[in-house]
Short mmCIF file of C-alpha atoms in Angstrom, two decimals:
data_model
loop_
_atom_site.label_atom_id
_atom_site.label_comp_id
_atom_site.label_asym_id
_atom_site.label_seq_id
_atom_site.Cartn_x
_atom_site.Cartn_y
_atom_site.Cartn_z
CA MET A 1 67.27 128.17 -135.60
CA THR A 2 65.15 129.11 -138.52
CA ASP A 3 66.52 127.83 -141.99
CA LEU A 4 66.51 130.18 -144.19
CA SER A 5 65.27 127.94 -147.48
CA MET A 6 62.31 127.52 -145.84
CA PRO A 7 59.82 130.44 -147.07
CA PRO A 8 59.21 133.53 -144.82
CA THR A 9 56.22 133.73 -142.36
CA VAL A 10 56.64 137.46 -142.21
CA SER A 11 58.62 139.98 -145.13
CA ALA A 12 58.88 143.16 -144.32
CA ALA A 13 60.94 145.82 -147.30
CA GLY A 14 61.55 149.77 -146.24
CA LEU A 15 58.68 150.65 -144.01
CA THR A 16 58.46 153.56 -143.20
CA LEU A 17 56.46 155.81 -140.86
CA ARG A 18 56.50 159.27 -139.68
CA TYR A 19 54.35 161.37 -136.59
CA GLY A 20 55.07 164.38 -137.88
CA SER A 21 58.92 165.35 -137.45
CA THR A 22 59.26 161.63 -135.78
CA ALA A 23 60.23 158.83 -137.80
CA ALA A 24 58.91 155.80 -136.01
CA LEU A 25 60.31 153.76 -138.41
CA ASP A 26 62.58 154.70 -140.06
CA ASP A 27 63.20 151.81 -143.54
CA VAL A 28 62.72 149.27 -141.82
CA SER A 29 62.90 145.58 -143.97
CA LEU A 30 63.13 142.20 -141.81
CA ARG A 31 61.67 138.72 -142.04
CA LEU A 32 61.88 136.48 -139.21
CA GLY A 33 60.34 132.18 -139.22
CA ALA A 34 59.44 129.75 -137.58
CA GLY A 35 60.11 129.69 -133.61
CA VAL A 36 60.44 133.15 -131.19
CA THR A 37 61.60 136.76 -132.43
CA GLY A 38 62.90 139.37 -129.42
CA LEU A 39 61.87 142.53 -130.12
CA LEU A 40 64.46 144.62 -127.21
CA GLY A 41 65.06 148.51 -127.32
CA PRO A 42 63.81 151.82 -124.90
CA ASN A 43 60.83 153.94 -125.02
CA GLY A 44 60.34 155.15 -128.44
CA ALA A 45 62.51 152.56 -130.52
CA GLY A 46 60.18 151.76 -132.98
CA LYS A 47 58.79 148.55 -131.56
CA THR A 48 54.89 148.78 -130.60
CA THR A 49 54.96 151.38 -134.16
CA LEU A 50 56.57 148.23 -135.45
CA LEU A 51 54.02 145.35 -134.09
CA ARG A 52 51.21 147.75 -134.50
CA VAL A 53 52.29 148.24 -138.49
CA LEU A 54 51.99 144.52 -138.90
CA ALA A 55 49.60 143.72 -137.73
CA THR A 56 47.35 145.96 -139.91
CA ALA A 57 46.60 148.29 -137.25
CA VAL A 58 48.00 150.69 -138.24
CA PRO A 59 49.51 151.25 -142.25
CA ALA A 60 53.25 152.40 -143.12
CA ASP A 61 53.82 155.62 -145.29
CA ARG A 62 56.52 153.94 -146.98
CA GLY A 63 57.40 149.75 -147.18
CA ALA A 64 55.19 147.15 -147.80
CA PHE A 65 54.84 143.54 -145.85
CA THR A 66 53.70 140.32 -146.17
CA VAL A 67 52.18 137.57 -143.97
CA LEU A 68 52.33 134.32 -145.04
CA GLY A 69 52.12 135.18 -148.10
CA HIS A 70 49.14 137.89 -147.10
CA ASP A 71 49.91 141.67 -148.76
CA PRO A 72 48.09 143.89 -146.85
CA SER A 73 47.65 146.39 -149.23
CA THR A 74 45.21 145.07 -150.57
CA THR A 75 41.76 144.55 -149.01
CA ALA A 76 41.51 141.54 -149.45
CA GLY A 77 44.40 140.67 -148.15
CA ARG A 78 44.55 142.92 -145.60
CA GLN A 79 41.87 140.23 -144.29
CA ASN A 80 43.67 137.58 -145.12
CA VAL A 81 46.42 138.52 -142.88
CA ARG A 82 44.52 139.84 -140.35
CA ARG A 83 43.11 135.94 -140.07
CA ALA A 84 46.16 134.66 -140.67
CA LEU A 85 47.14 136.96 -137.16
CA GLY A 86 46.70 136.55 -133.21
CA TYR A 87 47.68 140.18 -131.16
CA LEU A 88 48.46 141.06 -127.87
CA PRO A 89 48.28 144.31 -127.49
CA GLN A 90 50.63 145.83 -124.70
CA MET A 91 47.48 146.83 -123.00
CA PRO A 92 44.14 144.31 -123.98
CA GLY A 93 40.59 146.28 -123.31
CA PHE A 94 38.45 144.26 -121.68
CA HIS A 95 34.90 144.63 -120.65
CA PRO A 96 34.87 144.29 -116.73
CA ASP A 97 31.55 142.78 -116.94
CA PHE A 98 33.06 140.09 -119.69
CA THR A 99 33.56 136.26 -118.02
CA ALA A 100 36.49 134.87 -119.63
CA PHE A 101 34.75 132.98 -122.18
CA ALA A 102 32.46 135.74 -123.39
CA PHE A 103 35.16 137.89 -123.24
CA VAL A 104 37.64 135.06 -125.54
CA ASP A 105 34.01 134.67 -127.62
CA TYR A 106 33.53 137.89 -128.52
CA VAL A 107 37.21 137.90 -130.29
CA ALA A 108 36.18 134.58 -132.82
CA ILE A 109 33.22 136.30 -133.96
CA LEU A 110 35.02 138.75 -134.95
CA LYS A 111 37.64 136.02 -136.46
CA GLU A 112 34.49 135.23 -138.68
CA MET A 113 33.95 131.55 -137.09
CA THR A 114 29.63 131.69 -137.76
CA ASP A 115 29.36 128.20 -136.07
CA ARG A 116 28.17 128.33 -133.19
CA ALA A 117 29.50 125.08 -131.62
CA ALA A 118 33.00 124.74 -133.32
CA ARG A 119 32.48 128.24 -132.94
CA HIS A 120 32.22 126.99 -128.92
CA ARG A 121 34.80 124.16 -128.88
CA GLU A 122 37.73 126.70 -130.18
CA VAL A 123 36.52 128.71 -127.00
CA ARG A 124 37.46 125.94 -124.67
CA ARG A 125 40.35 124.55 -126.01
CA VAL A 126 42.49 128.39 -125.82
CA LEU A 127 40.78 128.31 -122.61
CA ASP A 128 42.29 125.40 -121.87
CA GLU A 129 45.45 125.60 -123.49
CA VAL A 130 46.42 128.99 -120.80
CA ASP A 131 45.57 126.70 -118.36
CA LEU A 132 41.95 128.54 -117.51
CA GLY A 133 39.38 126.04 -118.78
CA ASP A 134 38.59 126.22 -114.72
CA VAL A 135 37.52 129.32 -114.25
CA ARG A 136 35.97 130.39 -118.29
CA GLY A 137 33.19 131.04 -116.57
CA LYS A 138 34.18 133.63 -113.91
CA ARG A 139 33.87 137.43 -114.28
CA ILE A 140 37.24 138.72 -115.97
CA ARG A 141 36.79 141.50 -112.83
CA ARG A 142 37.25 138.65 -110.31
CA LEU A 143 40.63 137.54 -112.09
CA SER A 144 44.79 138.40 -111.60
CA GLY A 145 46.35 140.24 -113.62
CA GLY A 146 48.03 136.88 -114.54
CA MET A 147 44.81 135.74 -114.87
CA ARG A 148 44.04 138.76 -117.53
CA GLN A 149 47.27 138.17 -119.26
CA ARG A 150 46.40 134.68 -119.97
CA VAL A 151 42.54 135.54 -121.13
CA ALA A 152 44.74 138.04 -122.89
CA LEU A 153 46.87 135.62 -124.95
CA ALA A 154 43.83 132.86 -125.10
CA ALA A 155 42.14 135.59 -127.47
CA ALA A 156 45.23 135.81 -129.45
CA LEU A 157 45.41 132.21 -129.66
CA VAL A 158 41.83 131.70 -131.29
CA GLY A 159 42.47 130.46 -134.54
CA ASP A 160 45.88 128.27 -134.31
CA PRO A 161 47.33 131.51 -135.87
CA GLY A 162 50.18 131.11 -137.71
CA PHE A 163 51.53 134.68 -137.37
CA LEU A 164 51.95 135.48 -133.26
CA VAL A 165 52.30 138.74 -132.01
CA LEU A 166 52.98 139.89 -128.36
CA ASP A 167 53.62 143.35 -127.14
CA GLU A 168 54.66 143.46 -123.55
CA PRO A 169 52.72 140.48 -122.02
CA THR A 170 55.31 139.69 -118.99
CA VAL A 171 54.94 143.19 -118.04
CA GLY A 172 53.21 143.72 -114.60
CA LEU A 173 53.35 140.08 -113.50
CA ASP A 174 54.85 139.54 -110.14
CA PRO A 175 57.66 136.19 -111.02
CA GLU A 176 55.52 133.08 -110.99
CA GLN A 177 52.93 135.24 -113.00
CA ARG A 178 56.69 136.02 -115.51
CA MET A 179 57.11 131.69 -115.06
CA ARG A 180 54.10 130.46 -115.73
CA PHE A 181 53.80 133.16 -118.71
CA ARG A 182 57.20 131.54 -120.53
CA GLU A 183 56.31 128.06 -120.61
CA LEU A 184 53.09 129.54 -122.04
CA ILE A 185 54.84 131.55 -124.92
CA ALA A 186 57.26 128.35 -125.82
CA SER A 187 55.20 126.18 -125.96
CA ALA A 188 53.31 129.09 -128.61
CA GLY A 189 56.52 129.67 -130.11
CA GLU A 190 56.20 125.41 -131.23
CA GLY A 191 54.96 125.57 -135.32
CA ARG A 192 54.54 129.28 -135.51
CA THR A 193 56.26 132.65 -135.95
CA VAL A 194 55.95 134.70 -132.91
CA LEU A 195 56.93 138.19 -133.05
CA LEU A 196 57.14 138.99 -128.35
CA SER A 197 58.26 143.23 -127.75
CA THR A 198 59.28 143.13 -124.26
CA HIS A 199 61.90 146.11 -121.92
CA GLN A 200 62.94 142.62 -120.06
CA THR A 201 66.35 140.26 -122.06
CA GLU A 202 66.07 138.09 -119.15
CA ASP A 203 63.03 136.69 -121.00
CA VAL A 204 64.19 136.96 -124.27
CA ALA A 205 67.83 135.44 -122.61
CA MET A 206 65.65 132.15 -122.18
CA LEU A 207 62.75 131.93 -124.57
CA CYS A 208 64.29 133.39 -127.68
CA HIS A 209 66.35 131.80 -130.66
CA ARG A 210 66.22 135.62 -132.37
CA VAL A 211 66.42 138.80 -130.75
CA ILE A 212 66.23 142.39 -132.96
CA VAL A 213 67.30 146.02 -131.35
CA MET A 214 65.53 149.17 -131.49
CA ALA A 215 66.63 152.45 -131.48
CA GLY A 216 65.07 155.56 -133.09
CA GLY A 217 63.25 153.73 -135.54
CA ARG A 218 66.21 151.61 -137.13
CA VAL A 219 67.10 148.09 -136.68
CA ARG A 220 70.45 148.12 -134.93
CA PHE A 221 71.18 145.03 -134.63
CA GLU A 222 69.62 141.04 -135.58
CA GLY A 223 71.09 137.91 -134.15
CA THR A 224 71.06 134.93 -131.89
CA PRO A 225 70.84 136.52 -128.75
CA ALA A 226 74.24 135.15 -127.60
CA GLU A 227 75.88 136.94 -130.53
CA LEU A 228 74.33 140.06 -129.31
CA THR A 229 75.64 138.60 -125.14
CA ALA A 230 79.55 138.50 -127.22
CA ARG A 231 79.22 142.10 -127.43
CA ALA A 232 79.75 142.71 -124.61
CA ASP A 233 83.20 139.95 -124.36
CA GLY A 234 85.98 141.55 -122.42
CA ARG A 235 83.91 144.73 -122.25
CA VAL A 236 82.33 143.99 -118.52
CA TRP A 237 84.31 144.37 -115.01
CA SER A 238 84.26 144.22 -111.97
CA SER A 239 85.55 146.10 -109.37
CA ALA A 240 85.29 148.29 -105.48
CA GLU A 241 83.80 151.49 -107.44
CA ARG A 242 81.69 152.37 -109.17
CA ASP A 243 84.12 153.19 -112.82
CA PRO A 244 83.83 156.91 -114.06
CA GLY A 245 84.57 156.09 -118.01
CA ALA A 246 82.19 153.02 -118.26
CA ARG A 247 79.11 153.13 -119.94
CA ALA A 248 77.36 151.36 -116.73
CA GLY A 249 77.39 151.14 -113.66
CA TRP A 250 76.19 149.43 -109.84
CA ARG A 251 76.53 147.48 -106.86
CA THR A 252 76.21 144.40 -106.71
CA GLY A 253 74.19 142.56 -104.13
CA THR A 254 78.48 142.03 -102.65
CA GLY A 255 79.24 145.20 -102.71
CA SER A 256 81.47 145.14 -105.32
CA PHE A 257 80.57 147.07 -108.37
CA ARG A 258 80.17 145.95 -112.08
CA ASN A 259 80.40 148.50 -115.08
CA VAL A 260 80.08 148.00 -118.80
CA GLY A 261 82.75 149.40 -121.18
CA HIS A 262 85.92 150.24 -122.35
CA PRO A 263 87.47 148.64 -119.14
CA PRO A 264 90.59 150.15 -118.26
CA GLU A 265 94.27 148.35 -118.06
CA GLY A 266 94.10 145.07 -115.56
CA ALA A 267 90.61 144.82 -114.84
CA THR A 268 88.74 142.30 -113.97
CA LEU A 269 86.77 141.49 -116.23
CA VAL A 270 82.97 139.35 -115.85
CA GLU A 271 81.47 137.11 -118.06
CA PRO A 272 78.94 138.88 -119.56
CA THR A 273 75.22 138.79 -120.35
CA LEU A 274 72.62 139.26 -122.94
CA GLU A 275 71.77 142.94 -120.72
CA ASP A 276 75.43 143.90 -121.32
CA GLY A 277 75.65 143.38 -124.83
CA TYR A 278 72.33 144.61 -125.11
CA LEU A 279 73.45 148.03 -122.97
CA LEU A 280 76.28 148.57 -124.95
CA THR A 281 74.60 148.37 -128.37
CA LEU A 282 72.55 150.90 -127.75
CA ASP A 283 75.55 153.26 -127.43
CA PRO A 284 76.26 155.53 -129.62
CA SER A 285 79.54 156.05 -129.54
CA ASP A 286 80.79 152.42 -130.02
CA ALA A 287 81.22 151.50 -133.12
CA ALA A 288 79.68 147.90 -131.78
CA SER A 289 76.19 149.55 -132.77
CA ALA A 290 76.38 150.21 -135.71
CA SER A 291 72.45 149.78 -137.66
CA SER A 292 72.11 147.27 -139.53
CA SER A 293 68.60 147.26 -141.91
CA GLU A 294 68.36 143.59 -142.94
CA VAL A 295 67.06 141.26 -140.72
CA THR A 296 66.67 137.82 -140.66
CA ALA A 297 64.92 136.52 -138.33
#
């Protein structure tokens, strides 16, 4: 849990960015402290745009933010933010002929590590941290998908950044690879701020101490995973058939239907999950889905 008496790692106010008539970000304000914060939302919610703005990859039309006290609106401030940042984009770009070591070393050079011996020590350190030290000389094209993701994470960890931005890092990974990646993210969140964008609600439930839900470029919820789950208390029920009045419903492995929404009188209520709370938060007809514009995570 974030100590609100401590200065935030990231502080943003009124971030707004439009692409034509579409508001990718619509007056988003947030404060992020140490630990792992999950960022949930449907496709087109504005999650990746928010990450790219915070990573200084694209500028916002309006609003301001700081990272570790650095203001990216100035050239010097933008350079300081990038030095303090580790960024794993949704689709990392790899040169297939690079070895794992060469790729991370290249990123270290971009981060202005000019002392070759010290830089190579750092490259070996981060590759060991993601358990790739024994394959650092292997070409990236010969690595599995999970290993490639770990190479990208190692590159993001170069220089021990205080702010780590991860965009869908577990997408496409098998269950064993995802479990290993969760371990790495949890470890990375010790002593630094991690913002994790994901569609995997189970990743948020297992990893995150805070969660933000976005839709339509705005923040719809911020709080703890337990608080998001609690939004579905008394709103999930089991039935022999799918309830046509449910917000969502599906047949489970037992043959019964799990329904989410407004249960009929006498319904058999079941324990809600974080995913249930998330689905209800996205429901525009639900009073509980009122948007929030100020986030403290």
